[in-house]
Amino acid sequence: MVYKIFIKVCLTIVLLTLSLHSISASKEFDSLNSIPFENASGLILVSASIEGVCGKFIFDTGADQLLINSAISLEACDSDFSTVQGEVKTQKIKISSFRLGQIEIENFQAFATDLSQLESHVGSKILGIIGAKMLDSEIMHINKKDRVIEFLHRKTLKALFSSHNIQIPVIFENDIPIINLSLDGDSYRFILDTGASISFIDKKILDKRNDLFIKTDSSFDLVTASGEQSSHFYYKCNAVNIGNIIFSNVEVSPLDLTEMQELFDVDVSGIISLDSLPFSSLVLDYKNGLLYCSY
């Protein structure tokens, strides 16, 4: 069974040299600023507008930038940036107005590239990819059950606690969340990515611990932002722990992540898709470096 997959796997945006960290919303967040989303082939889609043009964007915890579909007619200049899969042609764009729910951001720089493969994957027109932390929220709640993203004040955090919560430390590099996963007692760091439709593990780890993985008959074609395409198989693993929770039949695919690992100060062994985790909601506490999960 072969699936046609486009997955960014954090390769598109993580190497952009211009950071948008200094951008902040022109209005303070309300104590509960809710953004409805839809799930499209394992990716989170939200409605937003850019320069008055309304449409769908992918919401991505694995990015801190705004990437625009080059199909949108905006004034731009050519620019290149690197991904672990090669150079990607982009254009620098000056954005005067971006709006997501009640969040407004003005006068900043974004990048544009061809997202037609991504549109084919989700089956819908896509205006761009929104990096989660560019929205400058201290607390973010992804409610998978009700399909809502909420940007919160800290005082509202306790209201989300329940007996089903587990608390996991998070490392943020370039505002990209990295969590520890345990494979049969050995700890590895994985990027937590809502902008990935499936999960990846470094091929070296799978080769070393092949006793933990079972190759399936399902495969997919990986199409990266740089246009390269390759076929990969899914593997199942029954020895995955996050915190004190054991997961069975977690599907991952091996990939050579050597070049991506060079982008981080800590060892990164894989990318875990939010869609792969059976949690009903996740809360990211950027200030204290914590992830709260409910199941």
Coordinates of C-alpha atoms in Angstrom, one line a residue:
M1 CA 0.0 0.0 0.0
V2 CA 1.7 3.2 -1.1
Y3 CA 0.8 6.7 0.0
K4 CA 1.8 9.9 -1.7
I5 CA 3.1 12.0 1.2
F6 CA 4.5 15.5 1.3
I7 CA 6.1 16.2 4.6
K8 CA 8.2 19.1 5.6
V9 CA 9.9 17.4 8.5
C10 CA 11.3 20.6 9.8
L11 CA 13.6 20.9 6.8
T12 CA 12.0 23.9 5.1
I13 CA 12.2 26.6 7.7
V14 CA 14.7 25.6 10.5
L15 CA 17.7 27.0 8.6
L16 CA 16.3 30.4 7.7
T17 CA 18.9 33.0 9.0
L18 CA 16.4 35.7 9.6
S19 CA 14.5 35.2 12.8
L20 CA 11.1 36.6 13.6
H21 CA 11.5 36.3 17.3
S22 CA 11.3 40.1 17.7
I23 CA 7.8 40.2 16.2
S24 CA 4.9 40.5 18.6
A25 CA 1.2 40.8 18.2
S26 CA -0.2 44.3 17.9
K27 CA -2.8 43.4 20.5
E28 CA -2.4 41.4 23.7
F29 CA -3.8 37.9 23.7
D30 CA -7.1 37.5 25.5
S31 CA -7.0 35.1 28.4
L32 CA -8.4 32.5 26.0
N33 CA -7.8 33.2 22.3
S34 CA -9.2 30.2 20.5
I35 CA -8.3 29.3 16.9
P36 CA -10.4 26.4 15.3
F37 CA -8.4 24.0 13.2
E38 CA -9.0 21.0 10.9
N39 CA -7.0 17.9 10.5
A40 CA -5.8 17.3 6.9
S41 CA -3.8 14.1 6.3
G42 CA -2.2 14.4 9.7
L43 CA -1.5 18.2 9.5
I44 CA -3.2 21.0 11.3
L45 CA -4.9 23.6 9.1
V46 CA -6.1 27.0 10.4
S47 CA -7.7 29.9 8.6
A48 CA -5.8 33.2 8.5
S49 CA -5.3 36.2 6.3
I50 CA -2.3 37.8 4.8
E51 CA -2.4 41.2 3.1
G52 CA -6.2 40.8 3.2
V53 CA -6.2 37.5 1.4
C54 CA -8.0 34.8 3.4
G55 CA -7.1 31.1 3.2
K56 CA -5.7 28.0 4.9
F57 CA -2.3 27.7 6.6
I58 CA -0.5 24.8 8.1
F59 CA 0.1 25.4 11.8
D60 CA 3.6 24.1 12.6
T61 CA 5.3 23.7 16.0
G62 CA 8.5 22.7 14.1
A63 CA 9.0 26.2 12.7
D64 CA 9.3 29.8 14.0
Q65 CA 8.9 31.5 10.7
L66 CA 6.1 32.3 8.2
L67 CA 6.5 30.6 4.8
I68 CA 4.2 31.8 2.1
N69 CA 3.0 29.9 -1.0
S70 CA 4.7 31.6 -4.0
A71 CA 1.4 31.2 -5.9
I72 CA 0.2 34.3 -4.0
S73 CA 1.0 37.5 -5.9
L74 CA 3.1 39.6 -3.6
E75 CA 6.1 41.8 -4.2
A76 CA 9.2 39.8 -3.5
C77 CA 13.0 39.4 -4.2
D78 CA 14.8 36.2 -4.9
S79 CA 16.6 34.4 -2.0
D80 CA 18.0 30.9 -1.3
F81 CA 18.2 28.9 1.9
S82 CA 19.4 25.5 2.8
T83 CA 17.6 22.4 4.1
V84 CA 19.0 19.0 4.9
Q85 CA 17.7 17.9 1.5
G86 CA 19.4 20.6 -0.5
E87 CA 18.9 24.2 -1.5
V88 CA 15.4 25.6 -1.8
K89 CA 14.5 28.5 -4.0
T90 CA 12.6 31.2 -2.0
Q91 CA 11.7 34.8 -2.2
K92 CA 11.9 37.4 0.6
I93 CA 8.6 39.1 1.1
K94 CA 7.8 42.2 3.2
I95 CA 4.4 41.5 4.9
S96 CA 2.4 44.5 6.1
S97 CA -0.5 42.6 7.6
F98 CA -1.1 39.1 8.9
R99 CA -4.1 38.0 11.0
L100 CA -4.9 34.8 12.8
G101 CA -8.1 35.0 14.9
Q102 CA -7.6 38.0 17.2
I103 CA -3.8 38.0 16.6
E104 CA -2.5 40.7 14.3
I105 CA 1.2 41.0 13.2
E106 CA 2.4 43.9 11.1
N107 CA 5.4 44.9 9.1
F108 CA 7.7 41.9 9.1
Q109 CA 9.7 39.7 6.6
A110 CA 8.6 36.3 5.5
F111 CA 9.7 33.9 2.8
A112 CA 7.9 32.4 -0.2
T113 CA 8.4 29.1 -2.0
D114 CA 6.5 26.6 -4.1
L115 CA 4.0 24.6 -1.9
S116 CA 2.2 22.9 -4.7
Q117 CA 3.3 19.4 -3.5
L118 CA 2.0 20.2 -0.1
E119 CA -1.3 21.3 -1.6
S120 CA -1.5 17.9 -3.3
H121 CA -1.0 16.1 -0.1
V122 CA -3.7 17.9 1.9
G123 CA -6.1 18.2 -1.1
S124 CA -6.6 21.9 -0.6
K125 CA -5.2 25.3 -1.5
I126 CA -2.6 26.4 1.1
L127 CA -1.5 30.0 1.5
G128 CA 1.5 29.1 3.7
I129 CA 3.0 27.6 6.9
I130 CA 2.7 29.4 10.3
G131 CA 5.5 28.9 12.7
A132 CA 3.9 28.4 16.1
K133 CA 6.3 30.5 18.2
M134 CA 6.2 33.5 15.8
L135 CA 2.8 34.2 17.5
D136 CA 4.7 35.0 20.7
S137 CA 2.5 33.2 23.2
E138 CA 3.9 31.9 26.5
I139 CA 1.3 29.1 26.8
M140 CA -0.2 27.2 23.9
H141 CA -2.9 24.6 24.1
I142 CA -3.5 22.2 21.2
N143 CA -6.9 20.6 21.9
K144 CA -7.1 17.6 19.5
K145 CA -10.5 16.5 20.8
D146 CA -12.3 19.8 20.1
R147 CA -9.9 20.8 17.3
V148 CA -9.0 24.2 18.8
I149 CA -5.6 25.9 19.4
E150 CA -5.7 28.3 22.4
F151 CA -3.1 30.9 23.3
L152 CA -3.3 31.4 27.1
H153 CA -2.2 33.6 29.9
R154 CA -0.3 31.7 32.6
K155 CA -3.0 32.1 35.2
T156 CA -5.3 29.9 33.1
L157 CA -2.8 27.0 33.0
K158 CA -4.1 25.3 36.2
A159 CA -7.6 25.0 34.7
L160 CA -6.2 22.6 32.2
F161 CA -4.7 20.2 34.8
S162 CA -6.4 16.9 35.4
S163 CA -5.6 13.5 36.7
H164 CA -4.9 12.4 33.2
N165 CA -2.1 14.9 32.7
I166 CA 1.5 13.9 32.3
Q167 CA 4.3 16.4 32.5
I168 CA 7.3 16.2 30.2
P169 CA 10.4 18.5 30.1
V170 CA 10.9 20.2 26.8
I171 CA 14.0 21.8 25.3
F172 CA 13.4 24.6 22.9
E173 CA 15.9 25.3 20.2
N174 CA 15.0 28.2 17.8
D175 CA 11.7 27.8 19.6
I176 CA 11.3 24.3 18.2
P177 CA 10.1 21.9 20.9
I178 CA 12.3 18.8 21.5
I179 CA 11.2 16.0 23.9
N180 CA 12.7 12.8 25.3
L181 CA 11.4 9.5 24.0
S182 CA 12.5 6.2 25.5
L183 CA 13.1 3.1 23.4
D184 CA 13.5 0.0 25.6
G185 CA 15.1 2.1 28.3
D186 CA 17.4 4.2 26.1
S187 CA 16.5 8.0 25.9
Y188 CA 16.5 9.9 22.6
R189 CA 15.5 13.4 21.7
F190 CA 12.7 14.0 19.2
I191 CA 11.3 17.1 17.6
L192 CA 7.6 17.5 18.4
D193 CA 6.2 18.6 15.1
T194 CA 2.6 19.5 14.0
G195 CA 4.0 20.2 10.6
A196 CA 4.9 16.5 10.0
S197 CA 2.2 14.0 8.9
I198 CA 4.3 11.0 10.0
S199 CA 7.2 10.3 12.4
F200 CA 10.9 9.7 11.5
I201 CA 13.8 8.1 13.4
D202 CA 17.4 8.4 12.6
K203 CA 18.4 5.4 10.4
K204 CA 21.4 4.7 12.6
I205 CA 19.3 4.1 15.6
L206 CA 16.9 1.8 13.8
D207 CA 19.9 -0.2 12.4
K208 CA 21.4 -0.4 15.9
R209 CA 18.2 -1.5 17.6
N210 CA 16.4 -3.4 14.8
D211 CA 15.1 -5.8 17.4
L212 CA 12.6 -3.2 18.5
F213 CA 11.2 -2.5 15.1
I214 CA 8.9 -4.5 12.7
K215 CA 8.9 -3.5 9.1
T216 CA 5.4 -3.2 7.6
D217 CA 4.2 -3.7 4.1
S218 CA 3.0 0.0 3.9
S219 CA 5.2 2.5 2.2
F220 CA 5.1 6.1 1.1
D221 CA 6.8 8.6 -1.2
L222 CA 8.6 11.3 0.7
V223 CA 8.7 14.6 -1.2
T224 CA 10.7 17.3 0.5
A225 CA 10.7 21.0 0.1
S226 CA 13.7 20.9 -2.2
G227 CA 11.7 18.6 -4.6
E228 CA 13.5 15.4 -4.0
Q229 CA 11.4 12.2 -3.8
S230 CA 12.2 8.8 -2.3
S231 CA 10.3 5.8 -1.2
H232 CA 10.2 4.7 2.5
F233 CA 8.6 2.0 4.6
Y234 CA 6.8 2.3 7.9
Y235 CA 8.1 0.4 10.9
K236 CA 6.2 -0.4 14.1
C237 CA 7.7 -0.1 17.5
N238 CA 6.1 -1.4 20.8
A239 CA 8.8 -0.1 23.1
V240 CA 8.2 3.7 23.1
N241 CA 7.8 5.6 26.3
I242 CA 7.0 9.3 26.8
G243 CA 7.2 10.1 30.5
N244 CA 5.7 7.1 32.3
I245 CA 3.3 6.3 29.4
I246 CA 4.1 3.2 27.2
F247 CA 2.8 3.4 23.6
S248 CA 2.3 0.3 21.3
N249 CA 2.4 0.1 17.5
V250 CA 4.0 3.5 17.1
E251 CA 4.8 4.0 13.4
V252 CA 8.0 5.6 12.3
S253 CA 10.2 5.6 9.2
P254 CA 14.0 5.6 9.1
L255 CA 15.7 8.6 7.6
D256 CA 19.3 9.8 7.5
L257 CA 19.1 12.8 9.8
T258 CA 22.9 13.6 9.9
E259 CA 22.6 17.0 8.2
M260 CA 19.6 18.0 10.3
Q261 CA 21.4 17.0 13.5
E262 CA 24.1 19.6 12.7
L263 CA 21.5 22.3 13.0
F264 CA 21.0 21.7 16.7
D265 CA 23.2 22.1 19.8
V266 CA 21.7 18.9 21.3
D267 CA 21.5 15.4 19.7
V268 CA 18.2 15.0 17.8
S269 CA 17.3 11.4 16.9
G270 CA 14.0 11.9 15.2
I271 CA 10.8 13.8 14.5
I272 CA 7.6 12.8 16.2
S273 CA 4.4 13.8 14.5
L274 CA 1.6 15.1 16.8
D275 CA -0.7 12.9 14.9
S276 CA 1.3 9.8 16.0
L277 CA 0.6 10.5 19.7
P278 CA -2.8 9.3 21.2
F279 CA -3.1 12.4 23.4
S280 CA -6.4 14.4 23.4
S281 CA -4.6 17.7 24.2
L282 CA -1.1 19.1 24.6
V283 CA -0.1 22.3 26.5
L284 CA 3.3 23.8 25.6
D285 CA 4.8 26.0 28.4
Y286 CA 7.5 27.9 26.5
K287 CA 8.8 29.8 29.5
N288 CA 9.2 26.9 31.9
G289 CA 10.1 24.3 29.2
L290 CA 7.3 21.9 29.9
L291 CA 4.8 19.9 27.9
Y292 CA 1.5 18.8 29.5
C293 CA -0.3 15.9 27.8
S294 CA -3.8 14.6 28.4
Y295 CA -5.0 11.2 27.1

